[in-house]
Coordinates of C-alpha atoms in Angstrom, one line a residue:
X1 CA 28.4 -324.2 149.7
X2 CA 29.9 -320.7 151.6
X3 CA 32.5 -318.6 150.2
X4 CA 35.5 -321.0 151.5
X5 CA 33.9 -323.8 149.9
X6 CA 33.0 -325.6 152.6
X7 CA 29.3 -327.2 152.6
X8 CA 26.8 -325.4 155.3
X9 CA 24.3 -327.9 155.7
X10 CA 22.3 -326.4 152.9
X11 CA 21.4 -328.5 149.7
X12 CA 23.8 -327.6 146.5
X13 CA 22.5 -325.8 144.0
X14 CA 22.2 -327.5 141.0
X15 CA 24.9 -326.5 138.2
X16 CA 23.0 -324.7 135.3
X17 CA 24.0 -325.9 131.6
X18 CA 26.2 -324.3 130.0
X19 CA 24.8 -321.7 127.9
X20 CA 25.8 -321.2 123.8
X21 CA 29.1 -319.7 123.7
X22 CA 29.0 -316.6 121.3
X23 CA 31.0 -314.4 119.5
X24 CA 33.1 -311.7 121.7
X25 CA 31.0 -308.6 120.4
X26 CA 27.7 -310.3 121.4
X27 CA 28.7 -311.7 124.4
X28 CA 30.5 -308.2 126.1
X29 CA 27.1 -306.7 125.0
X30 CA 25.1 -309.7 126.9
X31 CA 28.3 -308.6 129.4
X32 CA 26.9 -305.2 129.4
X33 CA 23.3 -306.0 130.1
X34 CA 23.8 -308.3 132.6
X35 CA 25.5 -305.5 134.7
X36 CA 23.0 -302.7 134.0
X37 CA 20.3 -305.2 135.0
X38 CA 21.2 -305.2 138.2
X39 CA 22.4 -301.7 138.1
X40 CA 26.4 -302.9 138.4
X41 CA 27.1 -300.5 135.3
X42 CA 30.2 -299.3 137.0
X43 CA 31.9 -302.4 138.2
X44 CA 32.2 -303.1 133.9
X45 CA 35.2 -299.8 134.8
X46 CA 38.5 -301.2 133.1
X47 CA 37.2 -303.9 131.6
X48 CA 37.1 -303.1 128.3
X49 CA 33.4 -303.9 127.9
X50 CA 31.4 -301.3 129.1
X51 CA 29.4 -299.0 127.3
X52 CA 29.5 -295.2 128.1
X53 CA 26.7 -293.8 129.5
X54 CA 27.1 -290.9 127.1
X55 CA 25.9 -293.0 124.1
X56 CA 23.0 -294.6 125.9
X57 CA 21.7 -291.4 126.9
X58 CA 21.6 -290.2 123.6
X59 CA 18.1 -290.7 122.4
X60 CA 16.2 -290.2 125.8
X61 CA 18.4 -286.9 126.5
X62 CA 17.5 -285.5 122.8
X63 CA 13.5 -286.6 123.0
X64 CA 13.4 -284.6 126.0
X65 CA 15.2 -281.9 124.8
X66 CA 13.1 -281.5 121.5
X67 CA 9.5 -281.9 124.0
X68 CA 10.5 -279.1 126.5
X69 CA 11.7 -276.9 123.5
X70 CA 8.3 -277.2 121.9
X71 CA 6.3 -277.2 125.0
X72 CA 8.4 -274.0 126.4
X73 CA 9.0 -271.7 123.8
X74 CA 5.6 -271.3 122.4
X75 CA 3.6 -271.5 125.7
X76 CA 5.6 -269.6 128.0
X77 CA 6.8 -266.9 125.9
X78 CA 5.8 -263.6 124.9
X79 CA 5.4 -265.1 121.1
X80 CA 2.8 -266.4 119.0
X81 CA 1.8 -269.9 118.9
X82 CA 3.4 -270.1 115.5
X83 CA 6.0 -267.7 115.8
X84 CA 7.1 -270.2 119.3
X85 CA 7.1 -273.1 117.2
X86 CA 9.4 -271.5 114.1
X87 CA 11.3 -270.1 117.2
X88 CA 11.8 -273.5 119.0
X89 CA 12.4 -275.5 115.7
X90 CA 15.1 -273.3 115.0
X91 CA 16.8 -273.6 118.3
X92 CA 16.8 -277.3 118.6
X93 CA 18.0 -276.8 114.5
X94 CA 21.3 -274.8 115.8
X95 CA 22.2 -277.1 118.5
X96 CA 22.2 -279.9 116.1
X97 CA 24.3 -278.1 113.8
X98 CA 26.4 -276.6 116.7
X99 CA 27.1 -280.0 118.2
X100 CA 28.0 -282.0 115.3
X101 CA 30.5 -279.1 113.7
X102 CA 32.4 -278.7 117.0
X103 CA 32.7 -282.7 117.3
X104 CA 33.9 -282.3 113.4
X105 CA 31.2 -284.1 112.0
X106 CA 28.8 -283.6 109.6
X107 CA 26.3 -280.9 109.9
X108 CA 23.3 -282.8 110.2
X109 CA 24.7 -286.0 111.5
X110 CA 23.0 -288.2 113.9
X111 CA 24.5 -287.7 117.4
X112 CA 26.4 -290.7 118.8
X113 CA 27.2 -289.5 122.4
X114 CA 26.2 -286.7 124.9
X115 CA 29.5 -284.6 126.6
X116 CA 29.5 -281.6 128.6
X117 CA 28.8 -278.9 126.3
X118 CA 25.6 -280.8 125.1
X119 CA 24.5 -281.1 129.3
X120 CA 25.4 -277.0 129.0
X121 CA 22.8 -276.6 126.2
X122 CA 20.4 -279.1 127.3
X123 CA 19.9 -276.7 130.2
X124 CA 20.8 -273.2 129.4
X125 CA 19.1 -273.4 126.0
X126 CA 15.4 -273.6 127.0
X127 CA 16.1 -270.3 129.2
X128 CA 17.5 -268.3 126.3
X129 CA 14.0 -267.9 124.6
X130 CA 12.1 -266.9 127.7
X131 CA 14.9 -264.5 128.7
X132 CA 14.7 -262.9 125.1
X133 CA 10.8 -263.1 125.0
X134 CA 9.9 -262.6 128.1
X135 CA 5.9 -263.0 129.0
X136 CA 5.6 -260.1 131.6
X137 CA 1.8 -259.6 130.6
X138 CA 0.4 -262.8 131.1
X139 CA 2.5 -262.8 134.6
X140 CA 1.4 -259.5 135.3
X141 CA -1.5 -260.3 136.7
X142 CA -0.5 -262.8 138.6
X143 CA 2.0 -261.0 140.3
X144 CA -0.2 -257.8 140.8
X145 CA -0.1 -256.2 144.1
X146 CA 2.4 -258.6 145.4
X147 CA 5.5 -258.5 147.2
X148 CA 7.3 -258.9 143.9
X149 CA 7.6 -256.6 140.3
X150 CA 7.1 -258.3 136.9
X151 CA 10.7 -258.9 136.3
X152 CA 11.9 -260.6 139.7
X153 CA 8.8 -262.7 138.7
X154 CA 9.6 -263.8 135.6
X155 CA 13.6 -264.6 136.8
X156 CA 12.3 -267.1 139.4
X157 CA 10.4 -268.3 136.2
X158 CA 13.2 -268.9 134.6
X159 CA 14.9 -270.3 137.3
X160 CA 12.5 -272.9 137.8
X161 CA 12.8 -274.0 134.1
X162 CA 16.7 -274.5 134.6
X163 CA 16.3 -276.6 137.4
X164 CA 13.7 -278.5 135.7
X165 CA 15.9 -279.3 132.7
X166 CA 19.2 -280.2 135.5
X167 CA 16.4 -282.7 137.3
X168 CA 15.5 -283.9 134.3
X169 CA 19.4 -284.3 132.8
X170 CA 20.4 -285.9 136.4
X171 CA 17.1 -288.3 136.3
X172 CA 18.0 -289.6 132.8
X173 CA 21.2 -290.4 133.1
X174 CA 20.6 -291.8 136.8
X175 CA 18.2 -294.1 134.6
X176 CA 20.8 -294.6 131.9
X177 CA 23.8 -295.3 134.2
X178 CA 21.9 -297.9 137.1
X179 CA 19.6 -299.3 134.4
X180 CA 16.6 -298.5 137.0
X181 CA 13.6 -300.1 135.0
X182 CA 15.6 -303.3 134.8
X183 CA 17.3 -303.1 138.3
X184 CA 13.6 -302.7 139.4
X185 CA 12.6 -305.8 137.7
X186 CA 15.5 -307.6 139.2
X187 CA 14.2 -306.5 142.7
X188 CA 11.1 -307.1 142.4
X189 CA 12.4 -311.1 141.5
X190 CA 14.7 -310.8 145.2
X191 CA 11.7 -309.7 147.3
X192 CA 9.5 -311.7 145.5
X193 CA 11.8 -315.0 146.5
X194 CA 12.5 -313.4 149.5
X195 CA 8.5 -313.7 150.3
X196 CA 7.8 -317.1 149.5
X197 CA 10.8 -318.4 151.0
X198 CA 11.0 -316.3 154.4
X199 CA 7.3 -315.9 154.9
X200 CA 7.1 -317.4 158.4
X201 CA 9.7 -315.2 159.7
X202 CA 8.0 -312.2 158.1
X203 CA 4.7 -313.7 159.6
X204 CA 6.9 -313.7 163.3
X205 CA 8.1 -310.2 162.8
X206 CA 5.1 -308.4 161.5
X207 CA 2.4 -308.5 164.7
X208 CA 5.6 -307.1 166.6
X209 CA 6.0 -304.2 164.5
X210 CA 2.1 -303.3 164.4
X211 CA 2.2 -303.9 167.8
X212 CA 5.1 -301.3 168.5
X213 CA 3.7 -298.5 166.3
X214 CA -0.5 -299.3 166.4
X215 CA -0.4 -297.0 169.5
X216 CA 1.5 -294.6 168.1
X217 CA -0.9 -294.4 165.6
X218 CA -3.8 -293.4 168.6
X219 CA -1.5 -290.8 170.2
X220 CA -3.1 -287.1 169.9
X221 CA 0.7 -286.2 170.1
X222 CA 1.8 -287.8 166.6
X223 CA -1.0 -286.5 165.2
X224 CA -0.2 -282.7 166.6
X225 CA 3.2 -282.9 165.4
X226 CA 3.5 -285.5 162.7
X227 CA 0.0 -284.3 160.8
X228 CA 0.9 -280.4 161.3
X229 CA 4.4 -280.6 159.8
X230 CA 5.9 -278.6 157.0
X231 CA 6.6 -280.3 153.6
X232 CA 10.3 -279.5 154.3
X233 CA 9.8 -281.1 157.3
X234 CA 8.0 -284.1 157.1
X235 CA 10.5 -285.0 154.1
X236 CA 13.4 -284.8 156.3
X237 CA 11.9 -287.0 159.1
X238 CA 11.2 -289.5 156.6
X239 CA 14.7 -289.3 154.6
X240 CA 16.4 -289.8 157.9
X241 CA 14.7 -293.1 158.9
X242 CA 15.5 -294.2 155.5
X243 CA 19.0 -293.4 156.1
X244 CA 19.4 -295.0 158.9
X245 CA 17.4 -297.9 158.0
X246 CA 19.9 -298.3 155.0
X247 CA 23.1 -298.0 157.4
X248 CA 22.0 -300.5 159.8
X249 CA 21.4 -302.8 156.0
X250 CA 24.6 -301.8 154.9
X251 CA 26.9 -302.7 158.3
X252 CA 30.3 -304.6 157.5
X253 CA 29.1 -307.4 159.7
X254 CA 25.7 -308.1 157.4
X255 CA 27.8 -307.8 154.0
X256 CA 31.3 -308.8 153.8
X257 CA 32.4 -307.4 150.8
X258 CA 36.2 -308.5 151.1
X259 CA 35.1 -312.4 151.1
X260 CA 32.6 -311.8 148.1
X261 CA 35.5 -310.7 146.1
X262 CA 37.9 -313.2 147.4
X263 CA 38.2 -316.5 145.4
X264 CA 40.2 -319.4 146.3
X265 CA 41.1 -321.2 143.0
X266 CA 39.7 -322.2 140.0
X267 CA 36.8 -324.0 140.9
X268 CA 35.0 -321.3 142.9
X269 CA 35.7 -318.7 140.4
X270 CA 34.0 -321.2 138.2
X271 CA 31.1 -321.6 141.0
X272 CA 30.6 -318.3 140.9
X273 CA 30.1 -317.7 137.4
X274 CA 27.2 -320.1 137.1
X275 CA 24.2 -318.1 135.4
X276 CA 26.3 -315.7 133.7
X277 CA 27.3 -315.0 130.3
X278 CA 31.0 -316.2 131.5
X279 CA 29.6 -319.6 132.3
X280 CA 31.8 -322.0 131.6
X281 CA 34.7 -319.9 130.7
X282 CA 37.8 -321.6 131.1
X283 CA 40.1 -319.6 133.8
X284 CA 43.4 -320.2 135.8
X285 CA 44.2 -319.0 139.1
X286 CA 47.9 -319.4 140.2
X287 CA 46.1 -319.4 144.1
X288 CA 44.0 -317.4 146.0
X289 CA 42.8 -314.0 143.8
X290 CA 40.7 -310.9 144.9
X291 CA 38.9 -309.2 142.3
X292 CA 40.1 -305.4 142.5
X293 CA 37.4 -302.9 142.8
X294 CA 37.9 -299.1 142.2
X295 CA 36.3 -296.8 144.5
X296 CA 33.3 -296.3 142.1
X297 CA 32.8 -300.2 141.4
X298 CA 33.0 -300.2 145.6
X299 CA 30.4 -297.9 146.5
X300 CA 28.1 -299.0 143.3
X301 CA 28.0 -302.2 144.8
X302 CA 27.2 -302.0 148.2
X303 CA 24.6 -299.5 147.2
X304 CA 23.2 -302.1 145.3
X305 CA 23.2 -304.6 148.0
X306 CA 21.9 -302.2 150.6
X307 CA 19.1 -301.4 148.4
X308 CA 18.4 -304.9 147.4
X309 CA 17.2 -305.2 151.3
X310 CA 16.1 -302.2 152.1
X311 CA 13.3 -303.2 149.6
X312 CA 12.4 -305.9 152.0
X313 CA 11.8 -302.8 154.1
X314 CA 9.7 -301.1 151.8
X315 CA 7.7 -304.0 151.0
X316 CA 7.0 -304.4 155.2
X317 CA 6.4 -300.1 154.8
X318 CA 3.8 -300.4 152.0
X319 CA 1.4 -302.9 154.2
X320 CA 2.0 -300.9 157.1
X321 CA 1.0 -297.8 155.1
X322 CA -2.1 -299.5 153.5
X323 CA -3.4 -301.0 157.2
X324 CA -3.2 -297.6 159.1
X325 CA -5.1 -295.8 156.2
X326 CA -7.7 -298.2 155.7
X327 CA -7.8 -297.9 159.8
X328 CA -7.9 -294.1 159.8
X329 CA -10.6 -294.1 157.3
X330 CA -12.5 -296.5 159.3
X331 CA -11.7 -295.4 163.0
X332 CA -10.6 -291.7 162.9
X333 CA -13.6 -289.6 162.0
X334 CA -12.7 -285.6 161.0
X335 CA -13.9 -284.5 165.5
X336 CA -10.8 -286.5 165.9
X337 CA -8.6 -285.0 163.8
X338 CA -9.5 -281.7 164.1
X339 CA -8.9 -282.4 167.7
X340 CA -5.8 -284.0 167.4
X341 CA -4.4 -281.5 165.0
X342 CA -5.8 -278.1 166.2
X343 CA -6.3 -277.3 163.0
X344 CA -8.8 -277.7 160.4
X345 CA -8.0 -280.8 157.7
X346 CA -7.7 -281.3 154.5
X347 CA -10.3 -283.8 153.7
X348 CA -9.4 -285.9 150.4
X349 CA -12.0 -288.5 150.7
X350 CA -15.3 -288.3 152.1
X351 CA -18.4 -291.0 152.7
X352 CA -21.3 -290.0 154.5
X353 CA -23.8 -292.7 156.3
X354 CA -26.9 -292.2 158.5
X355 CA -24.8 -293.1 161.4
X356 CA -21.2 -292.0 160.5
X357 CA -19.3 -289.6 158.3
X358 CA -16.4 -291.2 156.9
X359 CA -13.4 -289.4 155.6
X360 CA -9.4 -289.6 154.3
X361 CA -7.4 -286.7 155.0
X362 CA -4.3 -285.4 154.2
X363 CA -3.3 -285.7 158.0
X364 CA -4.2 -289.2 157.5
X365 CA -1.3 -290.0 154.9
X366 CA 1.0 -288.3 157.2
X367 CA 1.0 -290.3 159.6
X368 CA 0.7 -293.5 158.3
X369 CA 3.4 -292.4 156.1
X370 CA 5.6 -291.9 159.0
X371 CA 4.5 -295.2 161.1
X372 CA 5.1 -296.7 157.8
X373 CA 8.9 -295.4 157.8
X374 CA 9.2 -296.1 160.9
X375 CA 8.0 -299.9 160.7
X376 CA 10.6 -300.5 157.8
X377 CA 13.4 -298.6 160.4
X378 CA 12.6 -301.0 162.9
X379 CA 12.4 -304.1 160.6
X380 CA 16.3 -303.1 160.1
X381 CA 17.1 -302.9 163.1
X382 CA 15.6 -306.2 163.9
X383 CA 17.0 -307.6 161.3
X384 CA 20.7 -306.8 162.2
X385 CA 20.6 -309.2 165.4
X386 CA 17.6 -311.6 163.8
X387 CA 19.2 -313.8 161.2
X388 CA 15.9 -315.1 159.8
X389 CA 14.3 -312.1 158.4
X390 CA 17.4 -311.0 156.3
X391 CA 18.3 -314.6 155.3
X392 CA 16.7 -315.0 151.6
X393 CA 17.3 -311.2 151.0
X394 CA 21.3 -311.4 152.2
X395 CA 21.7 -314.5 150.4
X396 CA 20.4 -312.9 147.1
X397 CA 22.4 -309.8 147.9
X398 CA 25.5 -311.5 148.7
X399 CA 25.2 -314.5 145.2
X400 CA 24.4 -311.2 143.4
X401 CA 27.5 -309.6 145.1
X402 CA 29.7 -312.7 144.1
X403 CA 28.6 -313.5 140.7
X404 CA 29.9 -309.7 139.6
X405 CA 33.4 -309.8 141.3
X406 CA 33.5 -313.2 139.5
X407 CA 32.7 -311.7 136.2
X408 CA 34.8 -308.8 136.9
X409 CA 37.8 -310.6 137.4
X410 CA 37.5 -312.8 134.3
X411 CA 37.1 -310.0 132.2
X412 CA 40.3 -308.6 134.0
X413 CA 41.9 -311.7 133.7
X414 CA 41.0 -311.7 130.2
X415 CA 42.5 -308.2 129.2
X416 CA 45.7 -308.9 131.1
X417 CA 46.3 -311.5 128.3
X418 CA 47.0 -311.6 124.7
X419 CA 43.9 -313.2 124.2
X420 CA 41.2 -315.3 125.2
X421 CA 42.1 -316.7 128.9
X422 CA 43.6 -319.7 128.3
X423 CA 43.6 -322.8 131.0
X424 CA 47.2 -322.2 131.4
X425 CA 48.6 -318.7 131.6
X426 CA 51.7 -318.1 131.0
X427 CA 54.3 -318.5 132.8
X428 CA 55.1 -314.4 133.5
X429 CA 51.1 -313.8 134.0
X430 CA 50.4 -312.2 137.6
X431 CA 48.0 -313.8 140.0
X432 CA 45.9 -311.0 140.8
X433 CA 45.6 -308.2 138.1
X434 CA 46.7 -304.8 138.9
X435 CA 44.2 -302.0 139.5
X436 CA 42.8 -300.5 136.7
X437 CA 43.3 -297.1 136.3
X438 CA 40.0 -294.8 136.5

């Protein structure tokens, strides 16, 4: 059944039982998990439900804190071994007590949630020691008779430590906000489904794309530029295919996300909620309802859905990648490279026969890197105009895509009331709930 509720020729899917209903704590925290498993986390905005990312960050933010204090400070200073570790101890000590008097709580408390000034520390504080104790011997040497004196050294040092602990900050809560290892698992399920159910199309497409880039692969000319490219470089070329690849994915006429949100009455609301913990929820429209989204819930969710088929992409990318370098290493001996390149390679692999010398080089991963990238582009673009190899992914993309606006709105219907959502509202209850404020 489509979005209207009219039948398209495929069989119904069968109506899940009803799961256990459970208390309203435990079921907005099963609420909350089924959004950060599928890294919705900010569609749960206004609801009423969510939990902040500033708590669940808590523990992985202060482990990491504690293991660059101990690893920095006594390594990477000008200090003792033991004189580093009494130093660093007594750092992460002050924060503690630092954070927990200016949130007016006790001393030694355990830490319930991670705000800006924590982010400040997380970051500056590492720097403070090696700015105070600076190691200008043991970089002396290394720096000796270089462009650069001992002190300009040891600032880029220190630099690099900073921007270590904002990757690190930005990478946990990234983590903490999408749910990535479960959102992994969940796409790993999609492509998975996607596989087994679309194989012959993917079976159709695949000797077209090795077709279009196997002699690309052969060309001195890929080689000569692809192979002798900068890091800088070579990451752009790759990041812009990508890009691409994910806007031709992402096009308003391959995911509608007006009609996801859009329900009818209360029998596609209901639809919709099959398999989540609102199953079975009784709900009331007064006629047709669209789930409001924010901006952030907006761009969280087509993100989502993007990604969930560009990993269709990747997944075509990865056996691309694995063919050409299993090719190279047969085929493309180091005369060829050397040849192709003009410059001498980097040889990361190397078997040596009576009748053949066999090697992996780093020019090797290069390029089938880029064909790589470049199959997944074309699979896109393919896939905009071919309806059969984005079918199984769209379809889990868009149910996905549904099933949270559904959820969404009952929990929005839900706070607009005094209570639990009754069958009948009353009689001054709107039929779509207003915006919530973000």
């Amino acid at each position: 059944m489509n979005r209207a509720g009219e039948h398209d020729g495929r069989p119904e899917r069968q109506r899940k039982p009803e799961p256990e209903r459970k208390p309203g704590p435990e079921r907005d925290a099963a609420i909350d998990r089924w959004f950060r498993r599928r890294g919705l986390s900010m569609m749960l905005g206004g609801t009423g439900v969510e939990s902040a990312p500033s708590v669940r960050a808590v523990l992985p933010l202060s482990l990491a804190y504690a293991v660059m204090m101990v690893l920095i400070v006594p390594l990477y200073t000008g200090l003792t071994l033991g004189t580093g570790l009494l130093v660093a101890v007594a750092v992460l000590l002050a924060t503690w007590l630092f954070t927990n008097v200016r949130r007016g709580r006790p001393a030694f408390a355990r830490p319930r949630s991670i705000g800006w000034p924590e982010c400040v520390l997380f970051v500056l504080a590492p720097m403070v020691p090696l700015l105070v104790w600076p190691a200008y011997d043991e970089i002396g040497d290394a720096v000796a008779g270089g462009e650069f004196d001992v002190q300009t050294a040891w600032a880029a040092v220190v630099t690099i430590v900073g921007l270590i602990q904002v990757t690190i900050l930005a990478l946990v809560f990234a983590v903490v906000v999408f749910g990535l290892g479960s959102l992994s698992q969940w796409l790993l399920r999609t492509v998975y489904a996607a596989l087994t159910g679309g194989a012959s199309a993917l079976l159709t497409m695949l000797p077209v794309v090795m077709g279009v880039v196997f002699f690309f692969f052969l060309n001195p000319g890929v080689w000569v530029t692809v192979g002798r490219a900068t890091a800088w470089a070579y990451t752009g070329i790759i990041a812009l295919l990508l890009l691409l690849a994910g806007a031709f994915l992402g096009a308003r006429h391959q995911f509608d996300l007006a009609a996801a949100a859009h329900f009818e009455d209360d029998a596609q609301l209901g639809a919709a909620l099959d398999g989540t913990p609102l199953q079975g929820e009784p709900l009331h429209l007064d006629g047709p309802t669209d789930c409001p989204l924010g901006r952030l819930a907006t761009v969280n969710l087509r993100a989502i859905a993007i990604l969930s088929r560009l990993v269709m992409a990747l997944v075509i990318a990865s056996a691309v990648f694995a063919f050409f370098l299993v090719l190279g290493y047969l085929a493309v001996d180091l005369d060829a490279v050397k040849g192709w390149t003009r410059t001498d390679p980097s040889v990361l692999l190397r078997f040596v026969t009576r009748q053949h010398e066999y090697v992996l080089t780093a020019e090797h991963g290069r390029v089938a890197g880029f064909l790589a990238t470049f199959a997944a582009f074309n699979y896109s673009l393919a896939s905009a105009t071919d309806a059969r190899l984005r079918h199984d992914v769209s379809e889990a993309a868009e149910d996905m895509a549904r099933q949270a606006c559904a959820v969404r709105l009952a929990l929005l219907l839900r706070q607009t009331s005094s209570g639990p959502v009754a069958s009948e509202p009353p009689a001054s209850e709107p039929t779509t709930p207003a915006e919530p404020a973000h």
